[in-house]
PDB file of C-alpha atoms in Angstrom:
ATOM      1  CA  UNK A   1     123.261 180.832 136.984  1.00  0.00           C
ATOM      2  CA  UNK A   2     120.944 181.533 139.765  1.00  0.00           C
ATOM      3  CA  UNK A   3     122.392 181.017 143.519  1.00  0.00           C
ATOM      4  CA  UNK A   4     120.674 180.551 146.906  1.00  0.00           C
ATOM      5  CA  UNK A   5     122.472 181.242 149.840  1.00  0.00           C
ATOM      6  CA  UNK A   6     126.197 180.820 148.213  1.00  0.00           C
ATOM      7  CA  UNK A   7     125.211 177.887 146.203  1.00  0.00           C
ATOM      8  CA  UNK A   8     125.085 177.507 142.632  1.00  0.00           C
ATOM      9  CA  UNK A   9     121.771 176.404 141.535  1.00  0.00           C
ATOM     10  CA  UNK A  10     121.319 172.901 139.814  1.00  0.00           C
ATOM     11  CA  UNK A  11     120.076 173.424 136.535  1.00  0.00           C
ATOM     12  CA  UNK A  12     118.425 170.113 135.756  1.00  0.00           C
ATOM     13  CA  UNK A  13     116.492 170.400 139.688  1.00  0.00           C
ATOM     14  CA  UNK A  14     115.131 173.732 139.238  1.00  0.00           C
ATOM     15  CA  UNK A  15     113.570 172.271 135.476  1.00  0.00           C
ATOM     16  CA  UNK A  16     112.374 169.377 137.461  1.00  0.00           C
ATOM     17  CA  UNK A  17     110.624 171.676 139.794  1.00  0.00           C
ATOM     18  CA  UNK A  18     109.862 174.165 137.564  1.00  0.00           C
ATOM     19  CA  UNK A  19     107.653 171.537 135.237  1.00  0.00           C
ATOM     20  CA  UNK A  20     105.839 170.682 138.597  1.00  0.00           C
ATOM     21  CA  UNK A  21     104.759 173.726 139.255  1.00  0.00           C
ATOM     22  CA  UNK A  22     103.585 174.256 135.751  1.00  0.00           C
ATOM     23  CA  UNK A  23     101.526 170.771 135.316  1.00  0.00           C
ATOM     24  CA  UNK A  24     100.337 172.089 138.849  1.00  0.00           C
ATOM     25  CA  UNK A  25      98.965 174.943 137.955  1.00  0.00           C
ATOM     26  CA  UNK A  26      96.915 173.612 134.992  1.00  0.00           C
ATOM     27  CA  UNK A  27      94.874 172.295 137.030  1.00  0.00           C
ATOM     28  CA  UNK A  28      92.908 169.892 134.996  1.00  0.00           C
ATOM     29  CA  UNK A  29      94.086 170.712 131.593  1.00  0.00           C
ATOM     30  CA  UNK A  30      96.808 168.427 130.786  1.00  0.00           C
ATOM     31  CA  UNK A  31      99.505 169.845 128.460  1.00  0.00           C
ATOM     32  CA  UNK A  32     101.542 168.533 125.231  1.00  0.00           C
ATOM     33  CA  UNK A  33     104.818 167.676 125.008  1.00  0.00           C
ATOM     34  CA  UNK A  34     105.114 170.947 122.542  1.00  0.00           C
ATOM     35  CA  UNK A  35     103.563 173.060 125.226  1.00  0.00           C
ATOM     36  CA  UNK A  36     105.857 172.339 128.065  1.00  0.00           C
ATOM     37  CA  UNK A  37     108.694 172.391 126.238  1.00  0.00           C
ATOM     38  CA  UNK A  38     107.767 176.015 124.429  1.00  0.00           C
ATOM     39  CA  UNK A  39     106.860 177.172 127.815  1.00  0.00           C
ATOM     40  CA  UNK A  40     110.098 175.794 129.719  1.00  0.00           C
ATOM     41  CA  UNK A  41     112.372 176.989 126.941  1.00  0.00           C
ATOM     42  CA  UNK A  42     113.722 173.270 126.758  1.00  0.00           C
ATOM     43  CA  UNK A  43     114.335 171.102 123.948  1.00  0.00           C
ATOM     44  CA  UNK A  44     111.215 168.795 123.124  1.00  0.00           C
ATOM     45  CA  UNK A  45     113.999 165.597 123.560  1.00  0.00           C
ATOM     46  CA  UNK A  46     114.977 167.298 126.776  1.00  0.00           C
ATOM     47  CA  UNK A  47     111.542 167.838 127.871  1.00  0.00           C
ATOM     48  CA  UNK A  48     110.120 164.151 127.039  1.00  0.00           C
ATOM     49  CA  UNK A  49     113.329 162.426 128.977  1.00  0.00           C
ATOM     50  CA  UNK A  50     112.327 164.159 131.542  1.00  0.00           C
ATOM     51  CA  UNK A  51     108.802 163.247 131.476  1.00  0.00           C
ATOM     52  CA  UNK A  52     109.363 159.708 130.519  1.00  0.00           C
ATOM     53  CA  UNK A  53     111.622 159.808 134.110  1.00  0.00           C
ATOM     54  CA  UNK A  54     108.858 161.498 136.131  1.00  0.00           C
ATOM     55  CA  UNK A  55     106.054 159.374 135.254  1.00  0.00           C
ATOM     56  CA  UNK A  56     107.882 156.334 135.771  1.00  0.00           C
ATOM     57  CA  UNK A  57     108.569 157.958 139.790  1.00  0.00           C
ATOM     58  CA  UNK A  58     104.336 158.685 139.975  1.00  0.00           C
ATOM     59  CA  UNK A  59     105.607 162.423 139.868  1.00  0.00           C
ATOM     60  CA  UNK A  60     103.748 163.063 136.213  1.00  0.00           C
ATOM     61  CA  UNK A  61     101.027 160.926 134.733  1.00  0.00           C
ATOM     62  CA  UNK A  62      99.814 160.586 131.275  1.00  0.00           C
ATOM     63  CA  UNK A  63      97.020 159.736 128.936  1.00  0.00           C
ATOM     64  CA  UNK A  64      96.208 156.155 127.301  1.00  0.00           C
ATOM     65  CA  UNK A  65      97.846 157.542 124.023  1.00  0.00           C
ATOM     66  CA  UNK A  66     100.901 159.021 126.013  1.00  0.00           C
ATOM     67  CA  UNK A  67      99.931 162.585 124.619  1.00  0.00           C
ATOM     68  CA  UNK A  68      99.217 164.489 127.659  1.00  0.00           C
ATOM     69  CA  UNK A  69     100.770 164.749 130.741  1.00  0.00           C
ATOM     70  CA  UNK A  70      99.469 166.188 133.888  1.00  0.00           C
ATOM     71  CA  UNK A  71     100.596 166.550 137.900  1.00  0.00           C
ATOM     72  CA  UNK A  72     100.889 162.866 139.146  1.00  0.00           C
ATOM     73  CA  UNK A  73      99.647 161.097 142.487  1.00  0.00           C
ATOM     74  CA  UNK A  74     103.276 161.213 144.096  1.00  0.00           C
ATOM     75  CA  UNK A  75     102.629 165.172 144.468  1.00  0.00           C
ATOM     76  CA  UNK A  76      99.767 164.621 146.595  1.00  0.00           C
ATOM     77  CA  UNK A  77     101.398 161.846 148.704  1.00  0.00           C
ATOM     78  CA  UNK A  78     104.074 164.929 149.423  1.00  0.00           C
ATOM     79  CA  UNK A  79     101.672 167.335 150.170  1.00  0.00           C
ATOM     80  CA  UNK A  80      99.815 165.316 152.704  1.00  0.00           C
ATOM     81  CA  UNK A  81     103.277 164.666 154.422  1.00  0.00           C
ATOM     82  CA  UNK A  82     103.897 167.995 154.619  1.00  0.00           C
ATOM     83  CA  UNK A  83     100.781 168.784 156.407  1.00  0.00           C
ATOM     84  CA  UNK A  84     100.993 165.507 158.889  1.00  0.00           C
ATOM     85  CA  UNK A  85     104.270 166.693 159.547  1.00  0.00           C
ATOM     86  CA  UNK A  86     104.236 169.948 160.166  1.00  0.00           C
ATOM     87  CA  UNK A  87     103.800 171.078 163.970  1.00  0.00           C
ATOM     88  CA  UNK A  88     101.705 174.447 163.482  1.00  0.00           C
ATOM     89  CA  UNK A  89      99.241 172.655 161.364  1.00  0.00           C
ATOM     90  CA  UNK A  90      98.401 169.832 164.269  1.00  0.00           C
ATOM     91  CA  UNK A  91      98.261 172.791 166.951  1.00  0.00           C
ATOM     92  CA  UNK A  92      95.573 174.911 164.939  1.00  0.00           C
ATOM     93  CA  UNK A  93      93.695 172.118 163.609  1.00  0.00           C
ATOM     94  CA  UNK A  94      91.455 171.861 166.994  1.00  0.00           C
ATOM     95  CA  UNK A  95      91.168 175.084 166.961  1.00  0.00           C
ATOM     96  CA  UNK A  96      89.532 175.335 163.599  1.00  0.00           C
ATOM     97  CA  UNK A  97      87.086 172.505 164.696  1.00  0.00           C
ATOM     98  CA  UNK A  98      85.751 174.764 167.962  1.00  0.00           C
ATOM     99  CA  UNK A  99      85.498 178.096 165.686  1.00  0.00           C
ATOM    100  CA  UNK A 100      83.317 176.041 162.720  1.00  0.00           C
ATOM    101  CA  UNK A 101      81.314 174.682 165.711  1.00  0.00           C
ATOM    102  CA  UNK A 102      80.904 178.023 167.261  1.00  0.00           C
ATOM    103  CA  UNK A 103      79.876 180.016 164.069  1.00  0.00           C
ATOM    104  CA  UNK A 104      78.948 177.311 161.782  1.00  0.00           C
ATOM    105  CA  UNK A 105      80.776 179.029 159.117  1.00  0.00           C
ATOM    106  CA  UNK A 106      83.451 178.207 156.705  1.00  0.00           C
ATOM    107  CA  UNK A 107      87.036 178.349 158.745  1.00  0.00           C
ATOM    108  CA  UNK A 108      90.885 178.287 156.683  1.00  0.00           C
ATOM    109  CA  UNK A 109      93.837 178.043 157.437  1.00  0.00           C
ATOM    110  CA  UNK A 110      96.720 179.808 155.983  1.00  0.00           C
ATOM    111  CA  UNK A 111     100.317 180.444 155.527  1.00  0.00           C
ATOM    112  CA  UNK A 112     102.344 182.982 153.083  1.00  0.00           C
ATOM    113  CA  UNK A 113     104.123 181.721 150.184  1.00  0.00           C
ATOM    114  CA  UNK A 114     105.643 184.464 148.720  1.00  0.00           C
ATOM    115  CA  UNK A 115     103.221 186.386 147.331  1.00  0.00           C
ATOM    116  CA  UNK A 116     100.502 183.915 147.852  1.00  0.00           C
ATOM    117  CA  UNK A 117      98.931 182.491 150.675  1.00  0.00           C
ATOM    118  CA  UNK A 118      98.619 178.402 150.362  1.00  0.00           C
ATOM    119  CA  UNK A 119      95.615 177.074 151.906  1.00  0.00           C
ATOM    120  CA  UNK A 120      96.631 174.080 154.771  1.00  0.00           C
ATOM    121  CA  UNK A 121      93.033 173.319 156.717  1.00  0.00           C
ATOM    122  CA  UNK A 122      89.856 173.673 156.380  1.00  0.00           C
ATOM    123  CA  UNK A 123      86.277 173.176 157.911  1.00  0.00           C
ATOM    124  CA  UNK A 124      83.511 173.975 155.606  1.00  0.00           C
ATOM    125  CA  UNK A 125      80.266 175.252 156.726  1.00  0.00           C
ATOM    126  CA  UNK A 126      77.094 172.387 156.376  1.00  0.00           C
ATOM    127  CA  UNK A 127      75.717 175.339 155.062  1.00  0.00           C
ATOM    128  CA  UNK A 128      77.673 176.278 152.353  1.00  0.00           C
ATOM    129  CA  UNK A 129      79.936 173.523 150.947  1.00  0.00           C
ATOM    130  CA  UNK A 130      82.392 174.026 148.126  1.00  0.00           C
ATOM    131  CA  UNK A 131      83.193 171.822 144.910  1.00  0.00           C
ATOM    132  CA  UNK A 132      86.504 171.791 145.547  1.00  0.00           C
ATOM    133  CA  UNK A 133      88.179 171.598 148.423  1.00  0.00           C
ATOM    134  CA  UNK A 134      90.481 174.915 149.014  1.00  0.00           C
ATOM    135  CA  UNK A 135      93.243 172.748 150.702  1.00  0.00           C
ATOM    136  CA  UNK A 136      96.096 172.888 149.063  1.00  0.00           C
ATOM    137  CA  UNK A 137      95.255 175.621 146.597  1.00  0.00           C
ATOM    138  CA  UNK A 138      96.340 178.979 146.454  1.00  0.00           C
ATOM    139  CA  UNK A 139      95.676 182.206 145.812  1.00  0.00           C
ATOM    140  CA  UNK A 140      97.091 185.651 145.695  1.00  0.00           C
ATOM    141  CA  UNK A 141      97.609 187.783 148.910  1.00  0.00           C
ATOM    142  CA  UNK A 142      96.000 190.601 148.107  1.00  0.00           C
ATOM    143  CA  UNK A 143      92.772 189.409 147.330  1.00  0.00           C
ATOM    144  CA  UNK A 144      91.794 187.386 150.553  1.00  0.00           C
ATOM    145  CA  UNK A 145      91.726 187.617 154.417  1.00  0.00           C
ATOM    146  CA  UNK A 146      94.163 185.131 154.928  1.00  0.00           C
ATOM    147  CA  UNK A 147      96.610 187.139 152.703  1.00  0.00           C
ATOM    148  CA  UNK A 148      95.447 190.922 153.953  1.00  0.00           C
ATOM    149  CA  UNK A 149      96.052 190.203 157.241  1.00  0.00           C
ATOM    150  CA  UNK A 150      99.482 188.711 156.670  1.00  0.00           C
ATOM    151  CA  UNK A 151     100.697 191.671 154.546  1.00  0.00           C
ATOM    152  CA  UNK A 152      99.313 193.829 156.934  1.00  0.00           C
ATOM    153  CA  UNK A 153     102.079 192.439 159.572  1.00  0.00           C
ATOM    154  CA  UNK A 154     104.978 193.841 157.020  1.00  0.00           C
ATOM    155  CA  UNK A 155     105.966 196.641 155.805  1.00  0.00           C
ATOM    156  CA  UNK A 156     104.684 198.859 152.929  1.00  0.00           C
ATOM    157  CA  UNK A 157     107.943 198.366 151.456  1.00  0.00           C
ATOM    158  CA  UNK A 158     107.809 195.389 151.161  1.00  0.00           C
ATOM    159  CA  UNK A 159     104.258 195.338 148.901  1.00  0.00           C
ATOM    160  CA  UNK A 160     105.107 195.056 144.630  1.00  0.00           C
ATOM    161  CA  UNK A 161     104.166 197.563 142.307  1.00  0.00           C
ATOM    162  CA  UNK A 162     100.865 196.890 140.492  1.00  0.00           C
ATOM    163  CA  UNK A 163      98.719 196.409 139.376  1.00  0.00           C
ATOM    164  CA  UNK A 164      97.215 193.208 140.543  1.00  0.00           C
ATOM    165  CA  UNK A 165      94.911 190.610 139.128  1.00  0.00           C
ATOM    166  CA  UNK A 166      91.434 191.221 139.891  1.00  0.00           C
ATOM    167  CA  UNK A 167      88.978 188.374 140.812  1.00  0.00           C
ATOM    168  CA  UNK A 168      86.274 189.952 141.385  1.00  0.00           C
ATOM    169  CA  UNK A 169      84.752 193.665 140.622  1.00  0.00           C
ATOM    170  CA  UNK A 170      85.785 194.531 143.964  1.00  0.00           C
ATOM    171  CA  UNK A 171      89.167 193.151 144.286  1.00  0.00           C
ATOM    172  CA  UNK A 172      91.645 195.953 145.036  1.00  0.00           C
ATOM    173  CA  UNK A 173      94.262 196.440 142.142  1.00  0.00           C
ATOM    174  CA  UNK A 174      96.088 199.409 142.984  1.00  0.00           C
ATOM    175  CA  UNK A 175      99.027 199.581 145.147  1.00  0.00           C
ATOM    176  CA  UNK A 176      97.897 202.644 146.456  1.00  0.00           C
ATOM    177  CA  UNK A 177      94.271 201.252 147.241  1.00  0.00           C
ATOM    178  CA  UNK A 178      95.813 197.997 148.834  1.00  0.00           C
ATOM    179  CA  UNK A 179      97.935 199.887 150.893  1.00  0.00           C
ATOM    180  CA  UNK A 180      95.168 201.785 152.339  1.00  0.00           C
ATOM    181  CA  UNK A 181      93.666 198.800 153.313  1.00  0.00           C
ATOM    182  CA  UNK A 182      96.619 197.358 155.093  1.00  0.00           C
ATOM    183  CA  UNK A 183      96.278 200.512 156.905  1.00  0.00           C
ATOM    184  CA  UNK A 184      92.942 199.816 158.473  1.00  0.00           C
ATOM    185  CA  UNK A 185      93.821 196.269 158.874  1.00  0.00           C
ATOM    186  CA  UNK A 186      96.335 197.463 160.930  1.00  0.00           C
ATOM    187  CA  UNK A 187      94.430 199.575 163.258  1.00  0.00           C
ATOM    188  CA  UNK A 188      91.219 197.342 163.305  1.00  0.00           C
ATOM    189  CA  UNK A 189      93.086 194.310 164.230  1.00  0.00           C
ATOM    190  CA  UNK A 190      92.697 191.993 161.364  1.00  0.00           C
ATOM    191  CA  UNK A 191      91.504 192.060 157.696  1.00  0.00           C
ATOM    192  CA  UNK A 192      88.138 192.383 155.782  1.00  0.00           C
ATOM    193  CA  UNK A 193      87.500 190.957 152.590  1.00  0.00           C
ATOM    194  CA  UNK A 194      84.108 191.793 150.914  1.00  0.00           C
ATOM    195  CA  UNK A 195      83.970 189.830 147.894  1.00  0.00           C
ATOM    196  CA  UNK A 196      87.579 191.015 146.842  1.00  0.00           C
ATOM    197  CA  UNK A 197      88.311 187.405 146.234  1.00  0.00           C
ATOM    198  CA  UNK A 198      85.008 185.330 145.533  1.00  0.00           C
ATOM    199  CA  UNK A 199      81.605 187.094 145.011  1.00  0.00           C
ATOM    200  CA  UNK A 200      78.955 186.632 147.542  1.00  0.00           C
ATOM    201  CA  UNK A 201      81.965 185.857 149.927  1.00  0.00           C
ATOM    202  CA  UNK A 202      82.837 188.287 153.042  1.00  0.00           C
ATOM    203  CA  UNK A 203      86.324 187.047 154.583  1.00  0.00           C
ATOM    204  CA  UNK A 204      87.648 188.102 158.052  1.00  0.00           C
ATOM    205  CA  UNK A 205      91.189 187.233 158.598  1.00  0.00           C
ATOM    206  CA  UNK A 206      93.304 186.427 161.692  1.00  0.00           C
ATOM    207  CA  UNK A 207      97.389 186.849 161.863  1.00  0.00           C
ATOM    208  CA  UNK A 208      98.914 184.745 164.151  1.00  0.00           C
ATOM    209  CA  UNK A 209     101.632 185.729 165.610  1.00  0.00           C
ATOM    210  CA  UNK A 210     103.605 182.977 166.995  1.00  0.00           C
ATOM    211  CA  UNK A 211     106.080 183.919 164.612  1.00  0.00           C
ATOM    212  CA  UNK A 212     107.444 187.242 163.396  1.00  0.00           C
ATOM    213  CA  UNK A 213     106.485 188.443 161.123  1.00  0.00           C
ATOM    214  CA  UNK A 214     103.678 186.474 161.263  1.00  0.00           C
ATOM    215  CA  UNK A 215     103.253 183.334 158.359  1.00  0.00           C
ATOM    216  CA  UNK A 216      99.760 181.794 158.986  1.00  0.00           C
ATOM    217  CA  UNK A 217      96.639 183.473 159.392  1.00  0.00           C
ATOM    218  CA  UNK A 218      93.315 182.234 159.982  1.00  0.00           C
ATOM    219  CA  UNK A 219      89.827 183.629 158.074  1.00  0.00           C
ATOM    220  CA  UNK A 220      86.045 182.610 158.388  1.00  0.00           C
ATOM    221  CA  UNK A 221      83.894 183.078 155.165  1.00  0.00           C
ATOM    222  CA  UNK A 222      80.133 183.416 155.068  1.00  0.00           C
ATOM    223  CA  UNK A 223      77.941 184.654 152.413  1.00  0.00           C
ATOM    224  CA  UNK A 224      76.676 187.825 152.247  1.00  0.00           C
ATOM    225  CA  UNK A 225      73.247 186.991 152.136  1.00  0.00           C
ATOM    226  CA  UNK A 226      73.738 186.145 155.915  1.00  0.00           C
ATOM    227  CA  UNK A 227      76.017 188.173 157.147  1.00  0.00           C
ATOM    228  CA  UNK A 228      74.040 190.632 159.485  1.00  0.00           C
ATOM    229  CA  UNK A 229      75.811 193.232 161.781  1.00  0.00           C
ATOM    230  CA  UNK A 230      74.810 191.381 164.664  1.00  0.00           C
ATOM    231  CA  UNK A 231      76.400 187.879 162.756  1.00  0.00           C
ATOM    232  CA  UNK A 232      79.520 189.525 161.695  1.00  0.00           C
ATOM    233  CA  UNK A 233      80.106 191.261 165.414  1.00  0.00           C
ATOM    234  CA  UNK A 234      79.720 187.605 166.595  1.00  0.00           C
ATOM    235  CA  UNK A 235      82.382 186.356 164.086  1.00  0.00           C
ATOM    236  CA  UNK A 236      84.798 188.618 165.232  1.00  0.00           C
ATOM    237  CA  UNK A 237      84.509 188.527 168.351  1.00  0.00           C
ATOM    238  CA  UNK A 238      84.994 184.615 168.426  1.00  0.00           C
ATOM    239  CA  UNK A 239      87.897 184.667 165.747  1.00  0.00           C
ATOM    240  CA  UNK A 240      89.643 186.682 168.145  1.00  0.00           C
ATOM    241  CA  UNK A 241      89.412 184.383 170.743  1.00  0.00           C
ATOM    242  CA  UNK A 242      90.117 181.405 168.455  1.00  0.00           C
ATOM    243  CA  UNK A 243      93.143 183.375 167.744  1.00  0.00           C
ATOM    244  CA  UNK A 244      94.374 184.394 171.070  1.00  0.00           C
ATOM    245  CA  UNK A 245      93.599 180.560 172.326  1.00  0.00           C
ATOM    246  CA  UNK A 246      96.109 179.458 169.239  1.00  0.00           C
ATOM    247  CA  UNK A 247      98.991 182.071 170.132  1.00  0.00           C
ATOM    248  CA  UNK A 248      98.678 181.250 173.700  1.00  0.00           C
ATOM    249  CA  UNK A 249      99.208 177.036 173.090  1.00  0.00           C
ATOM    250  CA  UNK A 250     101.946 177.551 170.916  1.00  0.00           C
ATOM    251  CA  UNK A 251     104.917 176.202 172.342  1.00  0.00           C
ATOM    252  CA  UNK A 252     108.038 177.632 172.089  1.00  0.00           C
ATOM    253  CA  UNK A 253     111.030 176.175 170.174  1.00  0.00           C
ATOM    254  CA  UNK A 254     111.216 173.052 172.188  1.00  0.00           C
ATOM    255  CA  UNK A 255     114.039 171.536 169.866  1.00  0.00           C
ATOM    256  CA  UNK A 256     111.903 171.805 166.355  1.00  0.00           C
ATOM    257  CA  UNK A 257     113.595 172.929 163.441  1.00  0.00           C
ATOM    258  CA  UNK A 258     112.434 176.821 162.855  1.00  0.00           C
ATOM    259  CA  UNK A 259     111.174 176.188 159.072  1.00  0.00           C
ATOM    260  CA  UNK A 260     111.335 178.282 156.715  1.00  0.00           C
TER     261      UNK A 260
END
């Protein structure tokens, strides 16, 4: 048995958790009670109790004919608690409003999540609206801004072996060829993403560094078809001051609990 920080892990929490995650990250394909229990390695009795429990708490919903089960409403109620309640997230949140004002592009906000980034805000460009809203969502760090330029504040050691997924033709799959990025991320201040993670996407990602290392990041997205040198020269220039007006109002401490 598994143990965080001394403790002995509690079997029947970490199922409970790990069946979230996995109803999560269908998305909108529902699963079967054979499915989740195959991919759980659970019994299919032990795996519809613990449905049958769920969806009665608005943690799992299910289907008119009680066949398929998917993520339920109570997840969402969480989510939005966490972001109301967490401090970083009300400090940037202005700040994301004057950078989408200023560029009229699309502006995120990120944080790491082990080797993800999860998205927490964002102000979408009239210009260029998504489908679905990126809050929420997330996506692996090596194949956005956000995530590039939070990598790039840690060591190499610290980056897996690949390779990694690709998105995109242009996504970067090698540790080797990651690791030269990080490099130039590095040395040019924050991170670059041409199309790695969406085509017809360029990303330019912010660390900020109220913390260290640093967890969130912040990234504007425009389309390539009108990013010119002079645009992209202008998005930089105001991303940096976005970020330096961020890392200069955050507080300190001041009592909060230090999250992590």
């Amino acid at each position: 048995m598994s143990e965080t920080g001394g403790v002995r892990e509690v079997k029947s929490a970490a199922r409970t958790v790990e069946l979230l995650e996995l109803l999560a990250a269908r998305g909108d394909r529902p699963a079967r009670l054979q499915e989740l229990a195959d991919e759980l390695g659970v019994p299919r009795s032990s795996m519809y109790a613990l449905l049958q429990t769920l969806i009665g708490r608005g943690w799992v919903r299910t289907d008119a004919t009680g066949s398929l089960y998917g993520i339920g409403i109570h997840a969402l109620l969480t989510g939005t608690s966490y972001l109301d309640s967490d401090p970083r997230v009300r400090l940037v949140r202005p700040w994301l409003d004057e950078a989408s004002e200023a560029l009229g592009e699309t502006i995120h906000l990120g944080r790491l999540d082990g080797r993800g980034v999860a998205y927490l805000a964002t102000r979408e460009s009239h210009a260029y609206l998504r489908t679905i809203s990126r809050v929420g969502r997330r996506l692996p760090a090596h194949v956005g801004a956000l995530g590039k330029a939070l990598l790039a504040q840690r060591p190499d050691e610290e980056l897996p072996e690949g390779p990694y997924e690709a998105f995109t033709p242009h996504t970067r799959t090698s540790r080797r060829a990651l690791l030269a990025d990080l490099g130039e991320v590095r040395a040019r201040g924050y991170s670059v993403d041409r199309e790695e993670g969406v085509l017809g996407i360029v990303g330019f990602g912010f660390a900020l560094r109220y913390d260290t290392p640093a967890q969130d990041a912040v990234s504007c997205s425009v389309p390539v078809a009108r990013l010119t040198p002079e645009h992209e020269e202008r998005i930089v220039a105001v991303m940096r001051q976005i970020r330096a007006k961020i890392e200069a109002s955050a507080p300190g401490a001041g009592g909060a609990p230090d999250w992590r």
